[in-house]
XYZ file of C-alpha atoms in Angstrom:
330
model
C -82.896 -123.244 -131.058
C -85.513 -123.418 -128.271
C -85.822 -127.034 -127.434
C -88.358 -126.591 -124.610
C -90.529 -124.496 -126.899
C -90.599 -127.097 -129.706
C -91.335 -130.146 -127.383
C -94.008 -128.325 -125.327
C -95.731 -126.721 -128.421
C -95.807 -130.153 -130.193
C -97.459 -131.776 -127.128
C -100.058 -129.047 -127.101
C -100.828 -129.493 -130.784
C -101.117 -133.253 -130.557
C -103.153 -133.070 -127.400
C -105.638 -130.536 -128.896
C -106.149 -132.162 -132.223
C -106.947 -135.792 -131.471
C -107.359 -136.551 -135.274
C -103.575 -136.533 -135.444
C -103.504 -139.609 -133.184
C -105.233 -141.502 -136.002
C -102.527 -140.427 -138.336
C -99.961 -141.433 -135.687
C -101.342 -144.922 -135.721
C -101.120 -145.135 -139.519
C -97.530 -143.782 -139.291
C -96.720 -146.664 -136.989
C -97.525 -149.123 -139.661
C -94.513 -147.898 -141.692
C -92.218 -148.732 -138.683
C -93.905 -152.211 -138.335
C -93.625 -153.128 -142.103
C -89.991 -152.106 -142.475
C -88.651 -154.941 -140.166
C -89.338 -158.649 -139.933
C -87.756 -161.882 -140.246
C -88.403 -165.567 -140.941
C -87.076 -168.916 -141.082
C -87.669 -172.323 -142.613
C -86.630 -175.788 -142.287
C -86.656 -178.897 -144.493
C -86.599 -182.467 -144.062
C -85.338 -185.515 -146.000
C -87.272 -188.502 -147.189
C -86.762 -192.166 -146.392
C -87.147 -193.326 -142.741
C -86.393 -190.018 -141.091
C -88.811 -188.691 -138.559
C -89.476 -185.321 -137.091
C -90.206 -186.642 -133.726
C -89.121 -189.879 -132.399
C -91.706 -192.232 -130.553
C -90.602 -191.028 -127.207
C -91.274 -187.355 -127.974
C -87.572 -186.425 -127.742
C -86.035 -184.036 -130.181
C -82.387 -183.032 -130.589
C -81.261 -183.879 -126.966
C -82.255 -187.015 -124.928
C -83.157 -185.029 -121.916
C -85.404 -182.529 -123.678
C -89.101 -183.507 -123.242
C -91.598 -181.494 -125.072
C -94.903 -180.511 -123.187
C -97.957 -182.445 -124.211
C -99.648 -179.831 -126.424
C -96.446 -178.798 -128.246
C -95.625 -182.569 -128.909
C -99.118 -183.113 -130.273
C -98.925 -180.196 -132.580
C -95.603 -181.207 -133.950
C -96.774 -184.632 -134.360
C -99.784 -183.621 -136.204
C -97.480 -181.400 -138.458
C -95.373 -184.306 -139.198
C -98.186 -186.713 -140.084
C -99.704 -183.987 -142.299
C -96.320 -183.373 -143.993
C -95.878 -187.122 -144.693
C -99.469 -187.782 -145.846
C -100.275 -184.422 -147.651
C -97.183 -182.210 -148.061
C -99.085 -179.920 -150.361
C -101.259 -178.866 -147.496
C -98.148 -177.565 -145.513
C -96.874 -175.852 -148.748
C -100.111 -174.094 -149.207
C -100.100 -172.884 -145.667
C -96.518 -171.655 -146.029
C -97.508 -169.819 -149.249
C -100.522 -168.258 -147.625
C -98.286 -167.032 -144.755
C -95.937 -165.420 -147.065
C -98.603 -163.857 -149.200
C -100.196 -162.372 -145.943
C -96.830 -161.003 -144.895
C -96.371 -159.410 -148.304
C -99.933 -157.988 -148.257
C -99.248 -156.476 -144.764
C -95.964 -155.117 -145.752
C -97.468 -153.363 -148.719
C -100.415 -152.068 -146.641
C -98.012 -150.938 -143.899
C -96.079 -148.826 -146.517
C -99.156 -147.089 -147.860
C -100.749 -146.648 -144.586
C -97.520 -145.551 -143.013
C -96.813 -143.038 -145.712
C -100.349 -141.442 -145.341
C -99.798 -141.362 -141.549
C -96.538 -139.601 -141.709
C -97.829 -137.063 -144.276
C -100.994 -136.464 -142.231
C -99.097 -135.873 -139.025
C -96.728 -133.350 -140.612
C -99.569 -131.634 -142.593
C -101.696 -131.368 -139.521
C -98.965 -129.956 -137.317
C -97.974 -127.446 -140.008
C -101.644 -126.339 -140.418
C -101.899 -125.993 -136.650
C -98.924 -123.793 -136.574
C -100.391 -121.693 -139.374
C -103.432 -120.947 -137.126
C -106.015 -123.572 -138.115
C -108.670 -123.797 -135.449
C -110.477 -126.877 -136.579
C -108.549 -129.989 -137.731
C -110.696 -133.097 -138.158
C -109.573 -136.246 -139.828
C -111.300 -135.514 -143.184
C -109.715 -132.016 -143.303
C -106.274 -133.337 -142.687
C -106.650 -136.377 -144.955
C -107.730 -134.152 -147.913
C -104.861 -131.615 -147.289
C -102.361 -134.539 -147.242
C -103.290 -136.330 -150.557
C -101.195 -134.097 -152.858
C -97.948 -135.135 -150.997
C -98.577 -138.792 -150.710
C -96.790 -140.031 -153.750
C -93.699 -137.923 -153.253
C -93.245 -139.075 -149.710
C -94.066 -142.712 -150.738
C -91.217 -142.707 -153.403
C -88.862 -141.071 -150.779
C -89.573 -143.921 -148.362
C -89.433 -146.479 -151.000
C -86.040 -145.022 -152.201
C -84.802 -144.979 -148.646
C -85.619 -148.742 -148.080
C -83.953 -149.551 -151.480
C -80.743 -147.780 -150.664
C -80.546 -149.185 -147.118
C -81.137 -152.724 -148.561
C -78.445 -152.309 -151.119
C -75.882 -150.842 -148.665
C -76.538 -153.777 -146.174
C -76.417 -156.290 -148.940
C -73.097 -154.904 -150.317
C -71.519 -154.540 -146.851
C -72.678 -157.805 -145.157
C -72.800 -160.344 -148.185
C -68.846 -160.502 -148.537
C -68.508 -160.762 -144.681
C -71.028 -163.595 -144.536
C -69.326 -165.343 -147.671
C -65.881 -165.010 -145.996
C -67.216 -166.348 -142.761
C -68.711 -169.395 -144.353
C -65.707 -170.162 -146.576
C -63.282 -169.865 -143.715
C -65.479 -171.699 -141.314
C -65.765 -168.608 -139.008
C -62.048 -167.718 -139.126
C -62.620 -164.471 -141.017
C -65.205 -163.388 -138.394
C -62.608 -163.628 -135.707
C -59.910 -161.834 -137.688
C -62.318 -159.121 -138.708
C -63.842 -158.530 -135.361
C -61.629 -155.580 -134.262
C -62.589 -153.937 -137.587
C -66.233 -154.758 -137.292
C -66.797 -153.102 -133.929
C -65.712 -149.433 -135.024
C -67.417 -150.108 -138.425
C -70.782 -150.962 -136.704
C -70.427 -147.688 -134.625
C -69.908 -145.714 -137.781
C -72.838 -147.442 -139.461
C -75.025 -146.555 -136.505
C -74.139 -142.981 -136.636
C -74.650 -143.031 -140.378
C -78.091 -144.494 -140.146
C -78.997 -141.997 -137.433
C -78.041 -139.108 -139.437
C -79.945 -140.640 -142.513
C -83.033 -140.804 -140.372
C -82.775 -137.125 -139.330
C -82.283 -136.148 -143.058
C -85.291 -138.210 -144.206
C -87.555 -136.715 -141.543
C -86.690 -133.335 -142.506
C -87.070 -134.091 -146.043
C -90.708 -135.297 -145.409
C -91.386 -132.036 -143.610
C -89.910 -130.004 -146.664
C -92.180 -131.871 -148.980
C -95.312 -131.570 -147.029
C -94.738 -128.253 -145.417
C -93.155 -126.252 -148.410
C -94.656 -128.313 -151.272
C -91.302 -129.062 -152.841
C -90.523 -131.717 -155.276
C -88.805 -134.959 -154.133
C -85.121 -133.955 -155.046
C -85.674 -130.254 -154.205
C -86.883 -131.370 -150.706
C -83.907 -133.664 -150.326
C -81.581 -130.766 -151.180
C -83.453 -128.448 -148.803
C -83.123 -130.848 -145.909
C -79.468 -131.697 -146.785
C -78.551 -127.860 -146.718
C -80.445 -127.348 -143.468
C -78.593 -130.335 -141.916
C -75.214 -129.084 -142.896
C -75.991 -125.550 -141.840
C -77.562 -126.352 -138.513
C -76.597 -129.982 -137.673
C -76.507 -130.059 -133.787
C -80.140 -128.972 -133.070
C -81.450 -131.644 -135.334
C -79.108 -134.436 -134.034
C -80.258 -133.378 -130.463
C -83.859 -133.641 -131.442
C -83.247 -136.989 -133.306
C -81.553 -138.262 -130.076
C -84.450 -137.146 -127.843
C -87.051 -138.715 -130.279
C -85.000 -141.959 -130.694
C -84.571 -142.437 -126.897
C -88.144 -141.574 -126.175
C -89.440 -143.800 -128.894
C -87.320 -146.670 -127.668
C -88.361 -146.334 -123.992
C -92.065 -146.086 -124.892
C -91.975 -149.053 -127.278
C -90.258 -151.102 -124.549
C -92.777 -150.211 -122.029
C -95.571 -151.274 -124.515
C -93.859 -154.566 -125.339
C -93.350 -155.859 -121.752
C -97.087 -156.310 -120.928
C -97.358 -158.509 -124.072
C -95.412 -161.170 -122.074
C -97.978 -161.044 -119.367
C -100.874 -161.067 -121.822
C -99.603 -164.401 -123.350
C -98.521 -165.840 -120.029
C -101.882 -167.795 -119.552
C -101.571 -169.480 -122.857
C -97.873 -170.280 -122.493
C -98.677 -171.975 -119.038
C -101.575 -173.841 -120.554
C -99.544 -175.534 -123.224
C -97.506 -177.143 -120.467
C -100.475 -179.372 -119.643
C -101.920 -182.117 -121.829
C -105.576 -181.303 -121.548
C -107.449 -179.369 -124.173
C -109.454 -177.763 -121.378
C -106.353 -176.148 -119.936
C -105.413 -174.914 -123.403
C -108.835 -173.500 -124.125
C -108.901 -171.687 -120.790
C -105.379 -170.319 -121.290
C -106.042 -169.273 -124.810
C -109.345 -167.599 -123.831
C -107.743 -165.689 -121.032
C -104.843 -164.426 -123.302
C -107.256 -163.578 -126.073
C -109.525 -161.493 -123.746
C -106.565 -159.797 -122.271
C -105.197 -158.998 -125.669
C -108.507 -157.415 -126.740
C -108.302 -155.097 -123.734
C -104.612 -154.208 -124.195
C -104.578 -153.716 -127.959
C -106.680 -150.396 -127.797
C -104.177 -149.089 -125.206
C -101.266 -149.976 -127.558
C -103.016 -148.220 -130.522
C -103.802 -145.109 -128.635
C -100.110 -144.871 -127.177
C -98.693 -145.617 -130.580
C -100.874 -142.890 -132.226
C -100.019 -140.402 -129.606
C -96.283 -141.107 -129.620
C -95.912 -141.042 -133.525
C -98.137 -138.011 -133.799
C -95.993 -136.254 -131.372
C -92.644 -137.295 -133.090
C -94.114 -135.981 -136.275
C -95.101 -132.677 -134.767
C -91.630 -132.322 -133.091
C -89.975 -132.810 -136.481
C -92.351 -130.303 -138.137
C -91.732 -127.600 -135.439
C -88.024 -128.244 -135.618
C -87.968 -127.651 -139.380
C -90.049 -124.502 -139.070
C -87.940 -122.984 -136.339
C -84.556 -123.851 -137.969
C -85.738 -122.637 -141.329
C -86.909 -119.365 -139.913
C -83.496 -118.920 -138.179
C -81.619 -119.961 -141.374
C -83.459 -117.383 -143.403
C -82.908 -114.666 -140.712
C -79.251 -115.477 -140.705
C -78.997 -115.378 -144.513
C -80.761 -112.033 -144.580
C -78.299 -110.572 -142.114
C -75.369 -111.930 -144.143
C -76.619 -110.113 -147.248
C -77.033 -106.922 -145.336
């Protein structure tokens, strides 16, 4: 396989057809909605208090900055006077997260389909690829790819639950002794899990290309991608490694400036005046508005390029696979 040809050709396609960047932004929504976390805390009744009168929490030497203390004090008073308000806020936050996850799955699916379809059409010789043209050409494949992604998330969630829940229960029941005993086993097991999920990602990416590029059904595309992975594993694993490392480096480079963006706000909460907080929040907000378009453009370009790379990889490997099969028949 000609790696340099695939990587350079994918860049030329993405740079020429800027509409793919929009689908790249949509594709990034799938990555964002697939991860997340949360936490909660609860308090008892009686004379307990979230914040003592001195503003000290958990440790006698830990003093909270003025604004943080005021916010926590306001939260405590609201919880004690009208707990239903806090419950409504929590419910609204969970509802918002749910809506964002659902939107991310739909938008992300359309983005991934659009990137693959656009790159495939560009390789077929299309000269004009606008957003509307790619969107209409991508619609017939949407639900097949959506169910593939949904099935993937379900299988991953099931595997993680089956593998982690027994370990968590043993750790809790044995007060952490099981974790210490199983540590030598967990390290190589974690490495195997990492390799497994890496291979799964390669297979899923190629399955999406098989659906969109060759108009195959869901299970036919899964079989097609699996046979290709077995027949030619190393080129796909190398491309997967290149894509994963590149995605990680770019994502890290985009995340770092966020700390600088929110630095004025974080500094302002150390002061006890609303003026300082207003100035800090204003500076961070304006900086965020300037930086977000850069992030969107970079994410769109990155995920459009990743989708194009997988598309061209599939096309080149299937062409080689067909040629090899014909030679074997002869």
